[in-house]
mmCIF file of C-alpha atoms and ligand atoms in Angstrom:
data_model
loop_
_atom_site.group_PDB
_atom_site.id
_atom_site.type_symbol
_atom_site.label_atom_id
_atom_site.label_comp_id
_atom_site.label_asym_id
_atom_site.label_seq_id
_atom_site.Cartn_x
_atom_site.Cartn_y
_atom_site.Cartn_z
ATOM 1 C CA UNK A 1 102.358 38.221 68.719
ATOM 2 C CA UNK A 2 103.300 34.721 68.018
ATOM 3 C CA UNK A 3 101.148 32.067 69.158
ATOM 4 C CA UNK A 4 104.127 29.299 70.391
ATOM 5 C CA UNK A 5 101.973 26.601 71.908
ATOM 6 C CA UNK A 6 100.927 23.941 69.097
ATOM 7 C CA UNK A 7 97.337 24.320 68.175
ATOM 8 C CA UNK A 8 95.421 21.352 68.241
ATOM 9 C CA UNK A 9 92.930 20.625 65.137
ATOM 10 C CA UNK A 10 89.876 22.456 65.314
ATOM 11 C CA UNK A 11 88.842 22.576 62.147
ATOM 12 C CA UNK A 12 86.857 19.003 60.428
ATOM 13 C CA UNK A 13 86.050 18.580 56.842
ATOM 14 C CA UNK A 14 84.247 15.454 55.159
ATOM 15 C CA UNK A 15 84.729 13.752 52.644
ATOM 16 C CA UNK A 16 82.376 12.435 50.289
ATOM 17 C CA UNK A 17 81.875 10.431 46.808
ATOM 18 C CA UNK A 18 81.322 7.509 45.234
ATOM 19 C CA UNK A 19 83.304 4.425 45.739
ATOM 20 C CA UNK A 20 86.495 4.482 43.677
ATOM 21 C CA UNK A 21 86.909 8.318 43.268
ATOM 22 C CA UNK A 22 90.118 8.660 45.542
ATOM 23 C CA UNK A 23 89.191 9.575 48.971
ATOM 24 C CA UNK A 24 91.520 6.933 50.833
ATOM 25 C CA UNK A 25 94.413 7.538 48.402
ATOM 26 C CA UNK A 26 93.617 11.362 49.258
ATOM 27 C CA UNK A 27 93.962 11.183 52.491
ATOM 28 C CA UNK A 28 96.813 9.029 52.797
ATOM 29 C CA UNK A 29 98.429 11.537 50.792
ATOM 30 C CA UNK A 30 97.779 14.364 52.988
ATOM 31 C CA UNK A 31 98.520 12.245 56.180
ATOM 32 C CA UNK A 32 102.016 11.381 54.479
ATOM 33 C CA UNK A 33 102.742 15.209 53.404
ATOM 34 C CA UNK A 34 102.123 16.199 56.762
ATOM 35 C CA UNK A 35 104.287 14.243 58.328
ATOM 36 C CA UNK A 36 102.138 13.322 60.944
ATOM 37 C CA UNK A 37 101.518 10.203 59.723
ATOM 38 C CA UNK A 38 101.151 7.127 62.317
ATOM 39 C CA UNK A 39 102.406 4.132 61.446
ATOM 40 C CA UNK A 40 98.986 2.440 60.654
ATOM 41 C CA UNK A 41 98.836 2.048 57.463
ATOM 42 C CA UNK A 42 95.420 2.655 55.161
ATOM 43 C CA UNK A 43 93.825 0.185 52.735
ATOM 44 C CA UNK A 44 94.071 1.165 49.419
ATOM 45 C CA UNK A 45 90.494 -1.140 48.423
ATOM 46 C CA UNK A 46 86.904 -0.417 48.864
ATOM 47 C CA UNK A 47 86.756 1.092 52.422
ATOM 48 C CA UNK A 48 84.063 -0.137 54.934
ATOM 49 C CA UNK A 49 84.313 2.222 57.430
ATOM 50 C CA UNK A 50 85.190 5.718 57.989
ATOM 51 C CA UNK A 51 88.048 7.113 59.110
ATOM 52 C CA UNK A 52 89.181 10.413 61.024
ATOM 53 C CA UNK A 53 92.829 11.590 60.223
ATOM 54 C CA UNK A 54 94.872 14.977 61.321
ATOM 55 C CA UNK A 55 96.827 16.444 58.769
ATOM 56 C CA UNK A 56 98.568 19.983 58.632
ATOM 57 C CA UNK A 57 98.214 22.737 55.661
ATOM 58 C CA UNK A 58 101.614 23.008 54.107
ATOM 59 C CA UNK A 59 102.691 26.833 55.523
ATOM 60 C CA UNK A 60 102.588 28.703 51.832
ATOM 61 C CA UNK A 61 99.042 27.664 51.342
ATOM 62 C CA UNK A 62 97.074 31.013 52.354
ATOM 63 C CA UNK A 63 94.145 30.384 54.813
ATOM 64 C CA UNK A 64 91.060 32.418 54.386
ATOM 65 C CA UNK A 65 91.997 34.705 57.726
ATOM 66 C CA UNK A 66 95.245 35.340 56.409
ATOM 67 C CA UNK A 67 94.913 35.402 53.016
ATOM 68 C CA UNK A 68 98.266 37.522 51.781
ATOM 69 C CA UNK A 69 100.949 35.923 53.461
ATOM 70 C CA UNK A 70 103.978 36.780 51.695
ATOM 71 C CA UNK A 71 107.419 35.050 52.010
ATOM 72 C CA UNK A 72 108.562 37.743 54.165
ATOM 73 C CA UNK A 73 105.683 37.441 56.434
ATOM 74 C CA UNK A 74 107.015 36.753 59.652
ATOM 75 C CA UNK A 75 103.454 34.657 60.041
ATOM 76 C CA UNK A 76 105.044 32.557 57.557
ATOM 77 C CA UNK A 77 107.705 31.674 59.602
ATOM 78 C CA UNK A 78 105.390 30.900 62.428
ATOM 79 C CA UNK A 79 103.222 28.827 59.854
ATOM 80 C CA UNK A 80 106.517 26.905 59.108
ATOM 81 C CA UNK A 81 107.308 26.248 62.983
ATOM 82 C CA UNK A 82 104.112 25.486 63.753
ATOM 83 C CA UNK A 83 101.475 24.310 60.988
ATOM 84 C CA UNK A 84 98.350 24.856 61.097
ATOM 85 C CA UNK A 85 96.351 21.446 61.401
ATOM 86 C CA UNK A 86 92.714 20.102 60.441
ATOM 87 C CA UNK A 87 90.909 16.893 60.205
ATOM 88 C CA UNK A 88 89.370 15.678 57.557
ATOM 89 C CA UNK A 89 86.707 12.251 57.660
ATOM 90 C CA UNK A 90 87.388 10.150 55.085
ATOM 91 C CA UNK A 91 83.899 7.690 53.969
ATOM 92 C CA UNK A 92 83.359 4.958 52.006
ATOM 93 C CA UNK A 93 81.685 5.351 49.094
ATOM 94 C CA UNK A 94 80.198 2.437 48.305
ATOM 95 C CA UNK A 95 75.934 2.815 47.569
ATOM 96 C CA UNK A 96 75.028 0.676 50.556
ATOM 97 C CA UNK A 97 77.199 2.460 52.927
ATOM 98 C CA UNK A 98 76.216 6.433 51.945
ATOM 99 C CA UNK A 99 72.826 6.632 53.669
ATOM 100 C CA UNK A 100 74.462 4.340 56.967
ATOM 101 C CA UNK A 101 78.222 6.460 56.827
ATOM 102 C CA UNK A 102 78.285 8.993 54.557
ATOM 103 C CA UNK A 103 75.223 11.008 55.215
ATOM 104 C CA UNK A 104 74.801 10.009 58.255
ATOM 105 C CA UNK A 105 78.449 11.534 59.358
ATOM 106 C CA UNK A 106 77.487 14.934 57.149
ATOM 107 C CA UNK A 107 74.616 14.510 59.842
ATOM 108 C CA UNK A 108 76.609 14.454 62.731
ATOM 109 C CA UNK A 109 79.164 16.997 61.862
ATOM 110 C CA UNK A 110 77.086 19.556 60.173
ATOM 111 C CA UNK A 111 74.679 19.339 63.683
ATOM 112 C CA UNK A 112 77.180 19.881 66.000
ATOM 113 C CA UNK A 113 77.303 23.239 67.868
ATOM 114 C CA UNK A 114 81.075 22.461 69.345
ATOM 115 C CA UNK A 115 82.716 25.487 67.544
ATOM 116 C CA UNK A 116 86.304 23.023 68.042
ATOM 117 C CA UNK A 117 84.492 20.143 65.822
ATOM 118 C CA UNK A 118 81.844 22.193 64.031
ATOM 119 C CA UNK A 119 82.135 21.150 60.329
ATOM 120 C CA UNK A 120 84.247 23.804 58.248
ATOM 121 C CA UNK A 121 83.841 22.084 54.508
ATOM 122 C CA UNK A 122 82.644 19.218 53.045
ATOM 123 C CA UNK A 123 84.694 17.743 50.025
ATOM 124 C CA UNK A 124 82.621 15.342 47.008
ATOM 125 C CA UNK A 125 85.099 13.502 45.595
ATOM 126 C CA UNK A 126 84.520 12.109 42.053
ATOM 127 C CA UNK A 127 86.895 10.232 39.352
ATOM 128 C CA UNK A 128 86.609 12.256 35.858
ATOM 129 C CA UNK A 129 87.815 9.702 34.126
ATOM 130 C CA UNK A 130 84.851 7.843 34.822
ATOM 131 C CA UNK A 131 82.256 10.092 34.181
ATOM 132 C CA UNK A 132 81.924 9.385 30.851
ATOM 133 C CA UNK A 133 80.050 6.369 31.692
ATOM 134 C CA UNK A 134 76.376 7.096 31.794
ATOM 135 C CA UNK A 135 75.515 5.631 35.002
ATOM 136 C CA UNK A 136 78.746 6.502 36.713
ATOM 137 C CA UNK A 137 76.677 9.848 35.867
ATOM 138 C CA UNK A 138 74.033 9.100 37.055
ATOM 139 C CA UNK A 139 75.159 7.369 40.616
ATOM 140 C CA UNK A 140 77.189 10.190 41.310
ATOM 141 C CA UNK A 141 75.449 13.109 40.822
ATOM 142 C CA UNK A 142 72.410 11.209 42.721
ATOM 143 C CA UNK A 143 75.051 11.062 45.376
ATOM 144 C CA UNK A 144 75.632 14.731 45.036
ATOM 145 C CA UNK A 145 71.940 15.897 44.533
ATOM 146 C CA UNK A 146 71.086 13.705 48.254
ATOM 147 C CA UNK A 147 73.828 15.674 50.039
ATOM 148 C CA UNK A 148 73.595 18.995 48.551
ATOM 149 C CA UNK A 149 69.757 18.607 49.017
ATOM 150 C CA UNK A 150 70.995 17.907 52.637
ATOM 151 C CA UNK A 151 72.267 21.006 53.035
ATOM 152 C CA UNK A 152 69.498 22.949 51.666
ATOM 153 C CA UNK A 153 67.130 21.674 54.005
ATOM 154 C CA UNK A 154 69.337 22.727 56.753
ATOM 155 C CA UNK A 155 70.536 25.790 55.360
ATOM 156 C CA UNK A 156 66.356 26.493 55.283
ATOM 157 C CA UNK A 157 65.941 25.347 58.838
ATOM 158 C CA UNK A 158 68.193 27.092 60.743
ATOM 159 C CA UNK A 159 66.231 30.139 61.974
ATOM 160 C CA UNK A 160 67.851 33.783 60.725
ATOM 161 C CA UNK A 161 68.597 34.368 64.623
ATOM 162 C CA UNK A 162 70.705 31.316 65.337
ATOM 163 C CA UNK A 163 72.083 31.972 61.740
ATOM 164 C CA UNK A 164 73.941 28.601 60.723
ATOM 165 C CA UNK A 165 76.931 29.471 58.772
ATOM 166 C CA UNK A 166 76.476 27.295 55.503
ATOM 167 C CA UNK A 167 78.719 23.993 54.744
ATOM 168 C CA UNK A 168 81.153 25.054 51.324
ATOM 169 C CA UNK A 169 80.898 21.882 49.299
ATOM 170 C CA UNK A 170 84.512 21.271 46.943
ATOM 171 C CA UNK A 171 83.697 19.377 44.097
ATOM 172 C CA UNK A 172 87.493 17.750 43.958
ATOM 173 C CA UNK A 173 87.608 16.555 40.185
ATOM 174 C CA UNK A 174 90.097 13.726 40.565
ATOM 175 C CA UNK A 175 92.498 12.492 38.304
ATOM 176 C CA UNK A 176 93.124 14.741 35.877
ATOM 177 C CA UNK A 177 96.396 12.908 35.363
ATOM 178 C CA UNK A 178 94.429 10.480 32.706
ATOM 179 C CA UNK A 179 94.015 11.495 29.393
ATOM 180 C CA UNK A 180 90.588 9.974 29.121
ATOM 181 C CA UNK A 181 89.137 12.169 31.900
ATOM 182 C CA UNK A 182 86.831 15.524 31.871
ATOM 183 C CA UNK A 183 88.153 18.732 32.424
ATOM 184 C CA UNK A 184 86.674 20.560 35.307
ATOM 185 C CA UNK A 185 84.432 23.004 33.500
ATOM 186 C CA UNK A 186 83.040 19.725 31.214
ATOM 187 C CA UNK A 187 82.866 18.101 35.124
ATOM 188 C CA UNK A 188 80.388 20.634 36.549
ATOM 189 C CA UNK A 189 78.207 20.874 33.569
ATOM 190 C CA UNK A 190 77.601 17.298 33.418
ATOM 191 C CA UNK A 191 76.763 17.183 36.897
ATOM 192 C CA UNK A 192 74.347 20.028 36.722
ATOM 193 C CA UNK A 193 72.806 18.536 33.830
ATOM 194 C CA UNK A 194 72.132 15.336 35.425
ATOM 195 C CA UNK A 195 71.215 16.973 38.916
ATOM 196 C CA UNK A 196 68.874 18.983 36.526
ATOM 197 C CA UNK A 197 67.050 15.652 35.528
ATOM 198 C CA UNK A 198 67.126 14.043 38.808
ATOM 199 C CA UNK A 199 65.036 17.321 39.988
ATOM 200 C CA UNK A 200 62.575 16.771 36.976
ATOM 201 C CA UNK A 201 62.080 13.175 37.744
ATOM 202 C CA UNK A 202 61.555 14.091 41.234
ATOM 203 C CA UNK A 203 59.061 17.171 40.528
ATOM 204 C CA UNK A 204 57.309 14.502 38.117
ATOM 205 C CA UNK A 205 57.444 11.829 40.486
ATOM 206 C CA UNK A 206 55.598 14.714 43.432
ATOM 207 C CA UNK A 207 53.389 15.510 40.642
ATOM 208 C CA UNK A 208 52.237 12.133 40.106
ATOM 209 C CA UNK A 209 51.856 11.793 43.603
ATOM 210 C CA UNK A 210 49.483 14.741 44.799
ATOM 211 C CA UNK A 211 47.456 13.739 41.840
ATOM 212 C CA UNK A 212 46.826 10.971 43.571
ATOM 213 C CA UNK A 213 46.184 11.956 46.895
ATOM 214 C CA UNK A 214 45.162 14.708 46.271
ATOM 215 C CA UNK A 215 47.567 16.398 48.970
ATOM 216 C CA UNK A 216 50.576 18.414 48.594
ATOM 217 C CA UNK A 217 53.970 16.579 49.160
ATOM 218 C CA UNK A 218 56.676 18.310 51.465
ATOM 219 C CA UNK A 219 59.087 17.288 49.825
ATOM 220 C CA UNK A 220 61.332 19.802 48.626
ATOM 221 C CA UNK A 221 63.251 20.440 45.197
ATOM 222 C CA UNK A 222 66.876 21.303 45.115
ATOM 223 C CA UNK A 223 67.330 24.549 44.128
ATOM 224 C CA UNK A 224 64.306 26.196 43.572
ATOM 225 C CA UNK A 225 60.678 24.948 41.897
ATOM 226 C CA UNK A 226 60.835 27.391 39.343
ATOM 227 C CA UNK A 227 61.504 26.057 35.626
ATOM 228 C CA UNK A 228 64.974 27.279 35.524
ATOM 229 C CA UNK A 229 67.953 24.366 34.704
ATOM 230 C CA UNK A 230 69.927 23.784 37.936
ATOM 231 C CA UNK A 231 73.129 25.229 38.678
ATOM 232 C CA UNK A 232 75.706 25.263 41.138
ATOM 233 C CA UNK A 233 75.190 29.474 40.937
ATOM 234 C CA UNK A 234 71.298 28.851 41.179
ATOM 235 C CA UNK A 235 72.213 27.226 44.834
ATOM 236 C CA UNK A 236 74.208 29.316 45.841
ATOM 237 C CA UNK A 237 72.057 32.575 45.322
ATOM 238 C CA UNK A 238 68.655 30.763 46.632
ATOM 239 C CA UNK A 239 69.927 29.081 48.891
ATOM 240 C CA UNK A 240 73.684 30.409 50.152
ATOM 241 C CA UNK A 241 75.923 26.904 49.650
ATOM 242 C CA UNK A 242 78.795 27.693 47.948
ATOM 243 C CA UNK A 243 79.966 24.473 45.095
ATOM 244 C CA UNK A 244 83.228 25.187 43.545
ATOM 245 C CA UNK A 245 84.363 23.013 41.150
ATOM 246 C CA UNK A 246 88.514 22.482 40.742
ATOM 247 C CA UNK A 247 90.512 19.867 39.335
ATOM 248 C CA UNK A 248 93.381 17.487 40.626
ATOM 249 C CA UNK A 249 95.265 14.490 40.992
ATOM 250 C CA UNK A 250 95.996 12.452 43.562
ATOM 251 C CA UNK A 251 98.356 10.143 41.482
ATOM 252 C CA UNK A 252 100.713 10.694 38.481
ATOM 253 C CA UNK A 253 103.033 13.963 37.747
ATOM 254 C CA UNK A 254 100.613 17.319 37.577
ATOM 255 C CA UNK A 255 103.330 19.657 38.365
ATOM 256 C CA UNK A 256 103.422 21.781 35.819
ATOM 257 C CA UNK A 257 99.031 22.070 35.025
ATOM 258 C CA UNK A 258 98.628 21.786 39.136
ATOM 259 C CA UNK A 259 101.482 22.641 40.722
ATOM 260 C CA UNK A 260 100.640 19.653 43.099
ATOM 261 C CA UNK A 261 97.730 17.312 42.154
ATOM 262 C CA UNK A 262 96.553 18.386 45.177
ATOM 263 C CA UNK A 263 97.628 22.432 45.654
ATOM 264 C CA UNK A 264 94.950 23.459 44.632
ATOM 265 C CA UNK A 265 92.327 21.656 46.973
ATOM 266 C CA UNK A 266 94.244 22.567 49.801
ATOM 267 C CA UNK A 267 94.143 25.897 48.736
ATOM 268 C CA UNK A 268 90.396 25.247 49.179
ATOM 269 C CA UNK A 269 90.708 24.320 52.573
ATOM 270 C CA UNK A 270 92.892 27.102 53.366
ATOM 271 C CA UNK A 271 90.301 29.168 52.591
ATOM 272 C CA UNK A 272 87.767 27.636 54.405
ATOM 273 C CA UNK A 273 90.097 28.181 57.941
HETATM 274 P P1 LIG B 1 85.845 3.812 48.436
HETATM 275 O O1 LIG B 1 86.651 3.583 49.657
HETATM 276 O O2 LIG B 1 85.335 2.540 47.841
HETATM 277 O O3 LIG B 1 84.733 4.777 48.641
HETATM 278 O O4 LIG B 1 86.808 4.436 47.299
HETATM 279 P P2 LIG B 1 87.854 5.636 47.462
HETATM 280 O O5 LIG B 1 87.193 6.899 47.013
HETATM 281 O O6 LIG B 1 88.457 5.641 48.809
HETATM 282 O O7 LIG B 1 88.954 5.273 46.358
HETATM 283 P P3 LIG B 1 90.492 4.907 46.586
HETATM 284 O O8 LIG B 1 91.202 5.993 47.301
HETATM 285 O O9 LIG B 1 90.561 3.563 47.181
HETATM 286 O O10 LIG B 1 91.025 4.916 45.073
HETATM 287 C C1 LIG B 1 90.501 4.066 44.080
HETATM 288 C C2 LIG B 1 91.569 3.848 43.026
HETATM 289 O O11 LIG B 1 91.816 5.047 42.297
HETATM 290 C C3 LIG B 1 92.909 3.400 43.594
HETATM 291 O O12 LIG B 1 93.421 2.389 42.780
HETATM 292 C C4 LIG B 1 93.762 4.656 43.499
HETATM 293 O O13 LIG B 1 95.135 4.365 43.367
HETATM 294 C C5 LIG B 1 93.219 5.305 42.240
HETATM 295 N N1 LIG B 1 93.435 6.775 42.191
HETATM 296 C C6 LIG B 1 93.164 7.668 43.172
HETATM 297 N N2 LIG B 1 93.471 8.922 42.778
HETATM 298 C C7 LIG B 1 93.943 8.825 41.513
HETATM 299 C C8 LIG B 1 94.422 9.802 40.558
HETATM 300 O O14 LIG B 1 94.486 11.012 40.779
HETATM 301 N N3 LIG B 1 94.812 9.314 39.346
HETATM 302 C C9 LIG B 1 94.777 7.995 39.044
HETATM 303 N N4 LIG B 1 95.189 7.632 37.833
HETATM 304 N N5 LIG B 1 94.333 7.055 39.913
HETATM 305 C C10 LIG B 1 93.925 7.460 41.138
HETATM 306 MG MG1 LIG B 2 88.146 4.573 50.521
#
C-alpha cells in the first residue's frame, strides 16, 4: 500500500522566457523549499547556460493522479515522508541563446521516448511588470509564438497511432508583487493580441512570397489559417496544447492574494504528475 523506497525524479519540465523574467530566481526558490538544495550556489545575473535541478512538490499540493488528498489521507502522510520529486530545466533567456538553448532543449525533451525523462510541462516565464513596454511585447510573445508554434508542428506530426501526448505550456505571470505589473487576465490578452499580429505579419509575409514564386509556402500558421483572432482556446481546440495563464511571485510578500508567490504554479505542476 505504501510505496517506502524513495522515488527518484521522473518527471522533467522546462522552463522558458525571456531574459529577466525570473527563471533562475524560480528555481532557486524551489531548490531551497525543497530542501534538497546542494551547496552550489546559482547566479542571480543573465544566465548563459542551462541548468537541470531536482526539487520536490511540497506534500499538500494535489498531483493530477491524486487529486483529493485530504489531511486525513493517509497518502498524505506518505507524501510528507517521502515527497514526490521532479526536475525542472532552467534556460537562459537571452535572444541569442533561445534558438541554441532554449528551443533546442524543448527539442530534446519533447523528442524523447524515455517515459522516466519524457517531458511532462513546459513553463514560459514572463515579468508583467514589464510588459507594458511595447517591445518587451513584442520579444516575448515572438518568444512564445516560436515555441508554441513548436509544439503545433509536433502535436501535427505525431501520427494518431503513436499518439504523442501534448506538452501543457504554464504561462507563469511573474511578479505580481509590483504594483506597476499586469494582472493575469490583462497578461494573456496582450499576448494573444500580439501573437495575433505576429501570425498576420507572417500570413502577409507567405503571401508576399508565393506571389512571387508562384509556389505555395509550407510554412505553417499558429493556430489555424482561418481569419479568426488567435487565442490560447483557439490552440487548444485545433490543435490540443493546453496554455493556462496564472499569476505569481517569486519575490516580495503574496501571502494573502497567492498564498505563496509560487502555490499556485506548483499546483500546476502537480497537476501535470
Ligand atoms: P535570464 O537568465 O537572463 O534568462 O533571466 P532569468 O529569467 O533567469 O531572470 P532572473 O531569475 O535572473 O531574475 C531577474 C531579476 O528579476 C532578478 O533581479 C530577480 O531578483 C528579479 N525577480 C524575479 N522574480 C521576481 C518577482 O516575483 N518580483 C520581483 N519584484 N522581482 C523578481
Ligand atoms: Mg537565468
Amino acid at each position: 500500500f505504501f510505496q517506502t523506497v524513495a522515488s527518484p525524479p521522473s518527471s522533467n519540465f522546462l522552463l522558458l522566457g525571456p531574459s529577466g523574467a525570473g527563471k533562475t530566481a524560480f528555481t532557486t526558490l524551489l531548490e531551497a523549499k525543497s530542501s534538497l538544495a546542494s551547496n552550489k550556489s546559482h547566479s542571480t545575473h543573465t544566465s548563459q547556460q542551462s541548468t537541470l535541478v531536482t526539487v520536490a512538490l511540497p506534500p499538500t499540493v494535489p498531483t493530477g493522479s491524486n487529486r483529493y488528498r485530504s489531511v486525513n489521507d493517509p497518502s498524505l502522510k506518505e507524501a510528507i515522508r517521502n515527497p514526490i520529486k521532479y526536475r525542472i530545466k532552467d534556460t537562459p533567456g537571452h535572444g541569442k541563446l533561445r534558438a541554441s538553448q532554449g528551443i533546442s532543449e524543448l527539442q530534446t525533451m519533447s523528442q524523447s521516448k524515455d517515459i522516466k525523462t519524457k517531458l511532462r510541462g513546459m513553463i514560459f516565464m514572463v515579468d508583467t511588470a514589464a510588459l507594458v513596454d511595447e517591445a518587451t511585447l513584442r520579444d516575448t510573445a515572438t518568444y512564445l509564438h516560436d515555441v508554441l508554434l513548436f509544439l503545433q508542428k509536433r502535436a501535427k506530426n505525431g501520427s494518431s497511432s503513436k499518439r504523442t501526448t501534448e506538452v501543457p505550456v504554464l504561462i507563469a505571470a511573474n511578479k505580481q508583487d509590483l504594483f506597476t505589473a499586469l494582472p493575469p487576465g490583462a497578461v494573456k490578452e496582450n499576448l494573444e493580441a500580439e501573437i495575433d499580429r505576429i501570425r498576420k505579419s507572417k500570413t502577409k509575409g507567405l503571401l508576399d512570397a508565393s506571389a512571387d514564386t508562384g509556389l505555395e509556402d509550407e510554412e505553417e500558421i499558429l493556430g489555424n489559417d482561418e481569419q479568426e483572432a488567435f487565442s490560447f482556446k483557439l490552440l487548444e481546440h485545433e490543435v490540443g496544447v493546453k496554455v493556462d495563464v496564472v499569476g505569481g511571485a517569486v519575490k516580495g510578500d503574496l501571502q494573502e492574494e497567492f498564498g505563496s508567490g509560487v502555490r499556485r504554479w506548483e499546483e500546476w505542476v502537480g497537476m501535470c504528475l
